[in-house]
Short mmCIF file of C-alpha atoms in Angstrom, two decimals:
data_model
loop_
_atom_site.label_atom_id
_atom_site.label_comp_id
_atom_site.label_asym_id
_atom_site.label_seq_id
_atom_site.Cartn_x
_atom_site.Cartn_y
_atom_site.Cartn_z
CA UNK H 158 -21.09 14.07 -21.40
CA UNK H 159 -23.47 14.58 -18.50
CA UNK H 160 -23.08 11.08 -17.10
CA UNK H 161 -19.32 11.20 -17.12
CA UNK H 162 -18.79 13.70 -14.29
CA UNK H 163 -21.72 12.13 -12.44
CA UNK H 164 -19.96 8.78 -12.64
CA UNK H 165 -16.51 10.24 -11.98
CA UNK H 166 -17.58 12.08 -8.82
CA UNK H 167 -18.34 8.97 -6.71
CA UNK H 168 -15.11 7.36 -7.98
CA UNK H 169 -13.14 10.46 -6.98
CA UNK H 170 -14.87 10.56 -3.62
CA UNK H 171 -14.13 6.89 -3.05
CA UNK H 172 -10.51 7.35 -4.08
CA UNK H 173 -10.23 10.40 -1.80
CA UNK H 174 -11.76 8.48 1.09
CA UNK H 175 -9.30 5.61 0.51
CA UNK H 176 -6.37 8.04 0.45
CA UNK H 177 -7.61 9.86 3.53
CA UNK H 178 -7.88 6.62 5.46
CA UNK H 179 -4.44 5.46 4.28
CA UNK H 180 -3.00 8.80 5.42
CA UNK H 181 -4.66 8.56 8.86
CA UNK H 182 -3.39 5.01 9.33
CA UNK H 183 0.11 5.93 8.17
CA UNK H 184 0.26 9.02 10.39
CA UNK H 185 -0.84 7.14 13.55
CA UNK H 186 1.46 4.18 12.88
CA UNK H 187 4.46 6.38 12.11
CA UNK H 188 4.15 8.72 15.10
CA UNK H 189 3.76 5.68 17.35
CA UNK H 190 6.93 4.15 15.92
CA UNK H 191 9.35 7.07 15.59
CA UNK H 192 7.80 9.76 17.82
CA UNK H 193 6.39 13.16 17.01
CA UNK H 194 9.59 15.08 16.18
CA UNK H 195 10.72 12.51 13.58
CA UNK H 196 7.32 12.14 11.94
CA UNK H 197 7.21 14.11 8.68
CA UNK H 198 4.66 14.79 5.95
CA UNK H 199 7.06 13.03 3.54
CA UNK H 200 7.18 9.96 5.76
CA UNK H 201 3.39 9.84 6.11
CA UNK H 202 2.96 10.23 2.31
CA UNK H 203 5.47 7.45 1.54
CA UNK H 204 3.85 5.06 4.00
CA UNK H 205 0.33 5.88 2.78
CA UNK H 206 1.39 5.48 -0.87
CA UNK H 207 0.27 8.98 -1.84
CA UNK H 208 2.13 12.04 -3.10
CA UNK H 209 2.96 14.56 -0.40
CA UNK H 210 1.02 17.19 -2.39
CA UNK H 211 -2.11 15.14 -1.66
CA UNK H 212 -1.47 15.70 2.04
CA UNK H 213 -0.64 19.38 1.66
CA UNK H 214 -3.86 19.84 -0.32
CA UNK H 215 -5.92 18.70 2.66
CA UNK H 216 -3.86 19.69 5.70
CA UNK H 217 -1.54 22.53 6.66
CA UNK H 218 0.90 20.63 8.89
CA UNK H 219 1.70 17.26 10.42
CA UNK H 220 -0.06 18.38 13.60
CA UNK H 221 -3.26 18.91 11.58
CA UNK H 222 -3.02 15.44 10.01
CA UNK H 223 -2.39 13.79 13.38
CA UNK H 224 -5.19 15.62 15.15
CA UNK H 225 -7.70 14.60 12.47
CA UNK H 226 -6.40 11.03 12.46
CA UNK H 227 -6.94 10.91 16.23
CA UNK H 228 -10.40 12.43 16.07
CA UNK H 229 -11.28 9.83 13.43
CA UNK H 230 -9.91 7.03 15.67
CA UNK H 231 -11.90 8.35 18.64
CA UNK H 232 -15.09 8.49 16.54
CA UNK H 233 -14.80 4.78 15.69
CA UNK H 234 -17.63 2.56 17.00
CA UNK H 235 -15.45 1.10 19.78
CA UNK H 236 -15.15 4.56 21.29
CA UNK H 237 -18.89 5.34 21.28
CA UNK H 238 -19.33 4.82 25.06
CA UNK H 239 -17.37 8.05 25.52
CA UNK H 240 -20.64 9.91 25.57
CA UNK H 241 -21.58 9.96 29.28
CA UNK H 242 -25.10 8.63 29.85
CA UNK H 243 -27.46 10.10 32.42
CA UNK H 244 -29.33 7.18 33.96
CA UNK H 245 -29.77 9.11 37.21
CA UNK H 246 -27.04 6.98 38.85
CA UNK H 247 -23.98 9.25 38.73
CA UNK H 248 -21.53 6.67 40.11
CA UNK H 249 -22.58 4.01 37.59
CA UNK H 250 -22.54 6.46 34.68
CA UNK H 251 -19.01 7.70 35.44
CA UNK H 252 -17.73 4.18 36.15
CA UNK H 253 -18.97 3.11 32.73
CA UNK H 254 -17.20 5.87 30.84
CA UNK H 255 -13.97 5.36 32.82
CA UNK H 256 -14.01 1.65 32.00
CA UNK H 257 -14.21 2.61 28.31
CA UNK H 258 -11.21 4.91 28.85
CA UNK H 259 -9.30 2.01 30.43
CA UNK H 260 -10.10 -0.08 27.33
CA UNK H 261 -8.78 2.67 25.09
CA UNK H 262 -5.57 3.16 27.11
CA UNK H 263 -4.81 -0.55 26.91
CA UNK H 264 -5.52 -0.70 23.13
CA UNK H 265 -2.19 -0.68 21.27
CA UNK H 266 -3.76 1.08 18.24
CA UNK H 267 -4.37 4.05 20.53
CA UNK H 268 -1.56 3.76 23.04
CA UNK H 269 1.60 4.36 20.97
CA UNK H 270 0.39 7.33 18.88
CA UNK H 271 -1.38 8.89 21.88
CA UNK H 272 1.85 8.69 23.89
CA UNK H 273 3.83 10.29 21.07
CA UNK H 274 1.45 13.25 20.93
CA UNK H 275 1.24 13.54 24.73
CA UNK H 276 5.05 13.56 25.02
CA UNK H 277 5.32 16.37 22.48
CA UNK H 278 2.68 18.30 24.40
CA UNK H 279 4.70 17.97 27.63
CA UNK H 280 7.74 19.76 26.18
CA UNK H 281 6.02 22.09 23.67
CA UNK H 282 3.40 24.17 25.48
CA UNK H 283 1.82 25.49 22.27
CA UNK H 284 1.46 21.98 20.80
CA UNK H 285 0.22 20.71 24.15
CA UNK H 286 -2.51 23.35 24.38
CA UNK H 287 -3.56 22.60 20.83
CA UNK H 288 -3.73 18.83 21.36
CA UNK H 289 -5.62 19.29 24.62
CA UNK H 290 -8.13 21.68 23.02
CA UNK H 291 -8.81 19.32 20.12
CA UNK H 292 -8.57 15.90 21.76
CA UNK H 293 -9.41 16.37 25.45
CA UNK H 294 -11.62 19.44 25.91
CA UNK H 295 -14.68 17.89 24.21
CA UNK H 296 -14.50 14.95 26.64
CA UNK H 297 -13.87 17.25 29.58
CA UNK H 298 -17.02 19.16 28.65
CA UNK H 299 -19.04 15.92 28.80
CA UNK H 300 -17.95 15.47 32.42
CA UNK H 301 -18.79 19.09 33.23
CA UNK H 302 -22.28 18.64 31.76
CA UNK H 303 -22.88 15.34 33.58
CA UNK H 304 -21.71 16.77 36.92
CA UNK H 305 -23.91 19.83 36.44
CA UNK H 306 -26.93 17.61 35.81
CA UNK H 307 -26.04 15.69 39.00
CA UNK H 308 -25.80 18.99 40.85
CA UNK H 309 -29.27 19.97 39.66
CA UNK H 310 -30.53 16.55 40.79
CA UNK H 311 -29.05 17.16 44.26
CA UNK H 312 -26.46 14.35 43.90
CA UNK H 313 -23.45 16.68 43.94
CA UNK H 314 -23.03 19.47 46.50
CA UNK H 315 -24.06 22.90 45.23
CA UNK H 316 -20.72 24.56 45.99
CA UNK H 317 -18.62 22.09 43.95
CA UNK H 318 -16.98 23.41 40.75
CA UNK H 319 -17.58 20.66 38.13
CA UNK H 320 -14.51 21.72 36.12
CA UNK H 321 -12.29 20.86 39.10
CA UNK H 322 -14.32 17.92 40.42
CA UNK H 323 -14.08 15.99 37.13
CA UNK H 324 -10.31 15.83 37.54
CA UNK H 325 -10.74 13.29 40.34
CA UNK H 326 -12.14 10.94 37.70
CA UNK H 327 -9.75 11.57 34.83
CA UNK H 328 -6.45 12.80 36.31
CA UNK H 329 -5.38 9.84 38.47
CA UNK H 330 -5.96 7.51 35.51
CA UNK H 331 -4.11 9.89 33.17
CA UNK H 332 -1.13 10.10 35.53
CA UNK H 333 -0.89 6.31 35.88
CA UNK H 334 -0.94 6.09 32.09
CA UNK H 335 1.52 8.95 31.44
CA UNK H 336 3.94 8.40 34.32
CA UNK H 337 3.64 4.66 35.01
CA UNK H 338 2.77 5.37 38.64
CA UNK H 339 0.50 2.34 38.98
CA UNK H 340 -1.56 -0.32 37.21
CA UNK H 341 -4.76 0.53 35.31
CA UNK H 342 -7.92 -1.57 35.77
CA UNK H 343 -11.70 -1.34 36.07
CA UNK H 344 -11.41 -2.01 39.80
CA UNK H 345 -9.09 0.97 40.14
CA UNK H 346 -11.32 3.41 38.25
CA UNK H 347 -14.42 2.15 40.10
CA UNK H 348 -12.61 2.94 43.37
CA UNK H 349 -11.72 6.44 42.17
CA UNK H 350 -15.40 7.17 41.56
CA UNK H 351 -16.46 5.93 45.01
CA UNK H 352 -13.70 7.85 46.81
CA UNK H 353 -14.38 11.04 44.83
CA UNK H 354 -18.12 11.04 45.44
CA UNK H 355 -18.03 10.22 49.15
CA UNK H 356 -14.67 11.69 50.16
CA UNK H 357 -11.82 10.42 52.24
CA UNK H 358 -12.88 11.82 55.62
CA UNK H 359 -15.46 9.98 57.77
CA UNK H 360 -19.11 10.96 57.24
CA UNK E 24 55.27 13.52 53.53
CA UNK E 25 52.35 12.89 55.85
CA UNK E 26 50.87 16.37 55.44
CA UNK E 27 50.96 16.26 51.65
CA UNK E 28 48.17 13.71 51.05
CA UNK E 29 46.27 15.22 53.98
CA UNK E 30 46.39 18.56 52.19
CA UNK E 31 45.77 17.07 48.73
CA UNK E 32 42.68 15.14 49.76
CA UNK E 33 40.47 18.18 50.58
CA UNK E 34 41.66 19.85 47.34
CA UNK E 35 40.69 16.78 45.36
CA UNK E 36 37.38 16.56 47.17
CA UNK E 37 36.74 20.25 46.51
CA UNK E 38 37.68 19.89 42.86
CA UNK E 39 35.45 16.80 42.56
CA UNK E 40 32.58 18.63 44.22
CA UNK E 41 33.03 21.56 41.82
CA UNK E 42 33.04 19.18 38.81
CA UNK E 43 30.05 17.28 40.11
CA UNK E 44 28.06 20.48 40.52
CA UNK E 45 29.10 21.73 37.06
CA UNK E 46 27.97 18.40 35.58
CA UNK E 47 24.59 18.54 37.36
CA UNK E 48 24.01 22.11 36.19
CA UNK E 49 25.07 21.29 32.62
CA UNK E 50 22.90 18.17 32.49
CA UNK E 51 19.76 19.95 33.73
CA UNK E 52 20.29 22.98 31.46
CA UNK E 53 21.00 20.85 28.40
CA UNK E 54 18.07 18.47 28.75
CA UNK E 55 15.77 21.45 29.27
CA UNK E 56 17.07 23.07 26.10
CA UNK E 57 17.38 20.21 23.62
CA UNK E 58 15.26 17.45 25.17
CA UNK E 59 16.18 14.03 26.47
CA UNK E 60 16.94 12.20 23.21
CA UNK E 61 19.45 14.84 22.03
CA UNK E 62 21.19 15.19 25.40
CA UNK E 63 24.49 13.26 25.37
CA UNK E 64 27.31 12.58 27.82
CA UNK E 65 29.60 14.43 25.38
CA UNK E 66 27.32 17.47 25.40
CA UNK E 67 27.10 17.50 29.19
CA UNK E 68 30.91 17.18 29.49
CA UNK E 69 31.54 20.00 27.02
CA UNK E 70 29.11 22.31 28.78
CA UNK E 71 30.45 21.45 32.23
CA UNK E 72 34.06 21.94 31.06
CA UNK E 73 35.13 18.43 32.09
CA UNK E 74 36.37 15.43 30.13
CA UNK E 75 33.71 12.88 29.32
CA UNK E 76 35.81 10.26 31.15
CA UNK E 77 35.12 12.21 34.33
CA UNK E 78 31.42 11.61 33.79
CA UNK E 79 31.85 7.94 32.87
CA UNK E 80 33.93 7.46 36.03
CA UNK E 81 31.00 8.50 38.21
CA UNK E 82 27.92 7.50 36.21
CA UNK E 83 26.93 4.70 33.87
CA UNK E 84 24.60 6.60 31.53
CA UNK E 85 23.00 9.96 30.85
CA UNK E 86 19.89 8.74 32.68
CA UNK E 87 22.01 8.19 35.81
CA UNK E 88 23.51 11.69 35.60
CA UNK E 89 20.10 13.29 35.11
CA UNK E 90 18.47 11.35 37.94
CA UNK E 91 21.19 12.38 40.38
CA UNK E 92 21.09 15.98 39.16
CA UNK E 93 17.36 16.01 39.82
CA UNK E 94 17.65 14.42 43.24
CA UNK E 95 20.26 17.06 44.09
CA UNK E 96 17.93 19.83 42.86
CA UNK E 97 15.05 18.41 44.90
CA UNK E 98 17.26 18.26 48.01
CA UNK E 99 18.03 21.99 47.77
CA UNK E 100 16.77 24.13 50.69
CA UNK E 101 13.90 25.57 48.61
CA UNK E 102 12.45 22.09 48.29
CA UNK E 103 12.61 21.24 52.02
CA UNK E 104 8.85 21.67 52.60
CA UNK E 105 8.40 18.45 50.61
CA UNK E 106 8.48 16.53 53.85
CA UNK E 107 4.81 16.35 54.90
CA UNK E 108 4.33 17.60 58.47
CA UNK E 109 1.87 16.02 60.88
CA UNK E 110 0.33 18.85 62.88
CA UNK E 111 -2.86 16.84 63.38
CA UNK E 112 -4.64 18.99 60.76
CA UNK E 113 -4.57 16.78 57.65
CA UNK E 114 -6.09 19.38 55.31
CA UNK E 115 -3.61 22.08 56.33
CA UNK E 116 -0.64 19.71 56.14
CA UNK E 117 -1.49 18.51 52.60
CA UNK E 118 -2.33 22.04 51.43
CA UNK E 119 1.11 23.18 52.58
CA UNK E 120 3.01 20.50 50.68
CA UNK E 121 0.91 21.02 47.54
CA UNK E 122 1.64 24.76 47.64
CA UNK E 123 5.35 23.87 47.69
CA UNK E 124 4.76 21.63 44.66
CA UNK E 125 3.06 24.54 42.86
CA UNK E 126 6.13 26.68 43.61
CA UNK E 127 8.40 24.01 42.15
CA UNK E 128 6.29 23.56 38.99
CA UNK E 129 6.38 27.28 38.32
CA UNK E 130 10.15 27.49 38.92
CA UNK E 131 11.91 27.60 35.51
CA UNK E 132 15.01 25.86 36.95
CA UNK E 133 12.84 22.84 37.57
CA UNK E 134 10.22 23.13 34.83
CA UNK E 135 12.20 22.63 31.60
CA UNK E 136 14.39 19.68 32.67
CA UNK E 137 11.48 18.03 34.51
CA UNK E 138 9.36 18.26 31.36
CA UNK E 139 12.14 16.75 29.23
CA UNK E 140 12.41 13.75 31.55
CA UNK E 141 8.64 13.36 31.88
CA UNK E 142 8.21 13.42 28.09
CA UNK E 143 10.80 10.68 27.67
CA UNK E 144 9.02 8.64 30.31
CA UNK E 145 5.72 8.96 28.42
CA UNK E 146 7.10 7.27 25.29
CA UNK E 147 9.70 4.95 26.87
CA UNK E 148 8.03 2.78 29.51
CA UNK E 149 11.32 1.50 30.94
CA UNK E 150 12.74 5.02 31.33
CA UNK E 151 9.40 6.20 32.72
CA UNK E 152 9.32 3.50 35.39
CA UNK E 153 12.91 4.29 36.33
CA UNK E 154 12.28 8.05 36.60
CA UNK E 155 9.11 7.47 38.59
CA UNK E 156 10.83 5.07 41.00
CA UNK E 157 13.72 7.48 41.63
CA UNK E 158 11.99 10.86 41.52
CA UNK E 159 8.35 10.29 42.48
CA UNK E 160 8.03 7.17 44.63
CA UNK E 161 9.81 8.69 47.67
CA UNK E 162 7.30 11.59 47.64
CA UNK E 163 4.39 9.23 47.05
CA UNK E 164 5.47 7.27 50.12
CA UNK E 165 5.33 10.46 52.22
CA UNK E 166 1.66 10.86 51.26
CA UNK E 167 0.95 7.19 52.06
CA UNK E 168 2.54 7.61 55.50
CA UNK E 169 0.66 10.84 56.24
CA UNK E 170 -2.68 9.36 55.15
CA UNK E 171 -2.05 6.27 57.25
CA UNK E 172 -1.38 8.42 60.30
CA UNK E 173 -4.63 10.29 59.57
CA UNK E 174 -6.43 6.97 59.32
CA UNK E 175 -5.08 5.94 62.73
CA UNK E 176 -6.25 9.29 64.10
CA UNK E 177 -9.75 8.64 62.70
CA UNK E 178 -9.55 11.51 60.19
CA UNK E 179 -9.64 9.25 57.13
CA UNK E 180 -12.15 6.40 56.73
CA UNK E 181 -10.77 2.99 57.65
CA UNK E 182 -11.60 1.40 54.27
CA UNK E 183 -9.69 3.95 52.18
CA UNK E 184 -6.51 2.74 50.40
CA UNK E 185 -3.94 5.52 50.98
CA UNK E 186 -2.02 4.58 47.80
CA UNK E 187 -5.09 5.43 45.71
CA UNK E 188 -6.40 8.30 47.86
CA UNK E 189 -3.17 10.30 47.56
CA UNK E 190 -3.71 10.54 43.81
CA UNK E 191 -6.56 13.01 44.40
CA UNK E 192 -3.92 15.38 45.76
CA UNK E 193 -1.12 14.86 43.24
CA UNK E 194 -2.68 13.67 39.97
CA UNK E 195 -4.95 16.62 39.04
CA UNK E 196 -2.02 18.99 39.58
CA UNK E 197 0.31 16.70 37.59
CA UNK E 198 -2.14 16.52 34.69
CA UNK E 199 -2.59 20.30 34.55
CA UNK E 200 1.20 20.60 34.48
CA UNK E 201 1.82 17.81 31.94
CA UNK E 202 -1.14 18.36 29.61
CA UNK E 203 -1.91 22.06 30.01
CA UNK E 204 -5.49 21.27 30.99
CA UNK E 205 -5.82 24.24 33.34
CA UNK E 206 -4.02 26.89 35.41
CA UNK E 207 -2.01 26.01 38.51
CA UNK E 208 -2.40 28.02 41.74
CA UNK E 209 -2.57 27.70 45.53
CA UNK E 210 -6.33 28.31 45.39
CA UNK E 211 -6.68 25.37 43.00
CA UNK E 212 -4.65 22.92 45.12
CA UNK E 213 -6.44 24.06 48.32
CA UNK E 214 -9.74 23.26 46.59
CA UNK E 215 -8.50 19.80 45.58
CA UNK E 216 -7.75 19.00 49.22
CA UNK E 217 -11.18 20.13 50.43
CA UNK E 218 -13.04 18.23 47.69
CA UNK E 219 -10.96 15.08 48.22
CA UNK E 220 -11.45 14.97 51.98
CA UNK E 221 -15.17 15.71 52.04
CA UNK E 222 -16.27 14.28 48.67
CA UNK E 223 -18.48 15.59 45.92
CA UNK E 224 -21.78 14.07 47.06
CA UNK E 225 -23.89 15.82 49.74
CA UNK E 226 -23.21 14.77 53.35
#
């Protein structure tokens, strides 16, 4: 009688973990295929092969499921380089993390669901703020921290506001991705870093 | 018999102009309210008080109507400052045009329909490329031309690619608008111009 729950617990945990993963996969696939407005808890449950009560037990809304599914995707080993190193060479460190962002943007597993969420955020300000807070702010903070360290090391001018300066690294790439304003490549993001650090005007 | 068509023609032209304007207004209002996917030619016709054949006579698709309605909106007197002046002071000239962009982004007449189109472009690459070509590329070209003139005047380094450099002016603002990553103000866009021209690293 004592061993039974002890044995059942790992089984339950394993089953839960399998369901959770199936739900994440279903949610990301579905939103990428039919868009955010037409993605439903019922649709995610059917595709994941679970009852919709299983989803409602763990999450309050489809936005909650999608946000967690995305955070899980971003925490996968392939996304590890997102932490910004501090080797002392600011240009090289930022170029490295931007190249990893380019890889992510050109990865179809990420691209379709990320576009579906981004599009919803464009037209629904509340959803947009929520997605940005959960999915982008932690990365933005990494740039702020790295730029502040560079400022302390005398590699960035003292008067520069890191929260604005970081946008030179992330915003042009984001706009090319969101609005199809130009091609995305390592060469492009490397150039952004050089232009941002040394400016456009002659020295 | 000669005066009759001569009199009828201006009436027809006036009536056509009235219908055209009603269709533009209806298209922009509707897409802002219900989004791009649920905007239809039928809905635009009903709201404009014209037959849908009137719309099909002038345009091939809802995308065509919306693009022309937007171009018409952007050509309104309030949007005139979009031409980038060349006073010889690059920073001041770019700051001026960015302030006009801030005004447009915070204008509700522009904001809702522009968001609806942008959101569709995020998830539909073909639509996105079409919207960008019609609505953004002409403005982008103005920045390229202005930066090239600055390069010839020795105010921008010779090695800088104007097509990339201009993104420091427009992309951070676009991302704040599209993804709600931060507030939009004249002070913010002025700062972007100063940072972009003189760089983040010490001189």
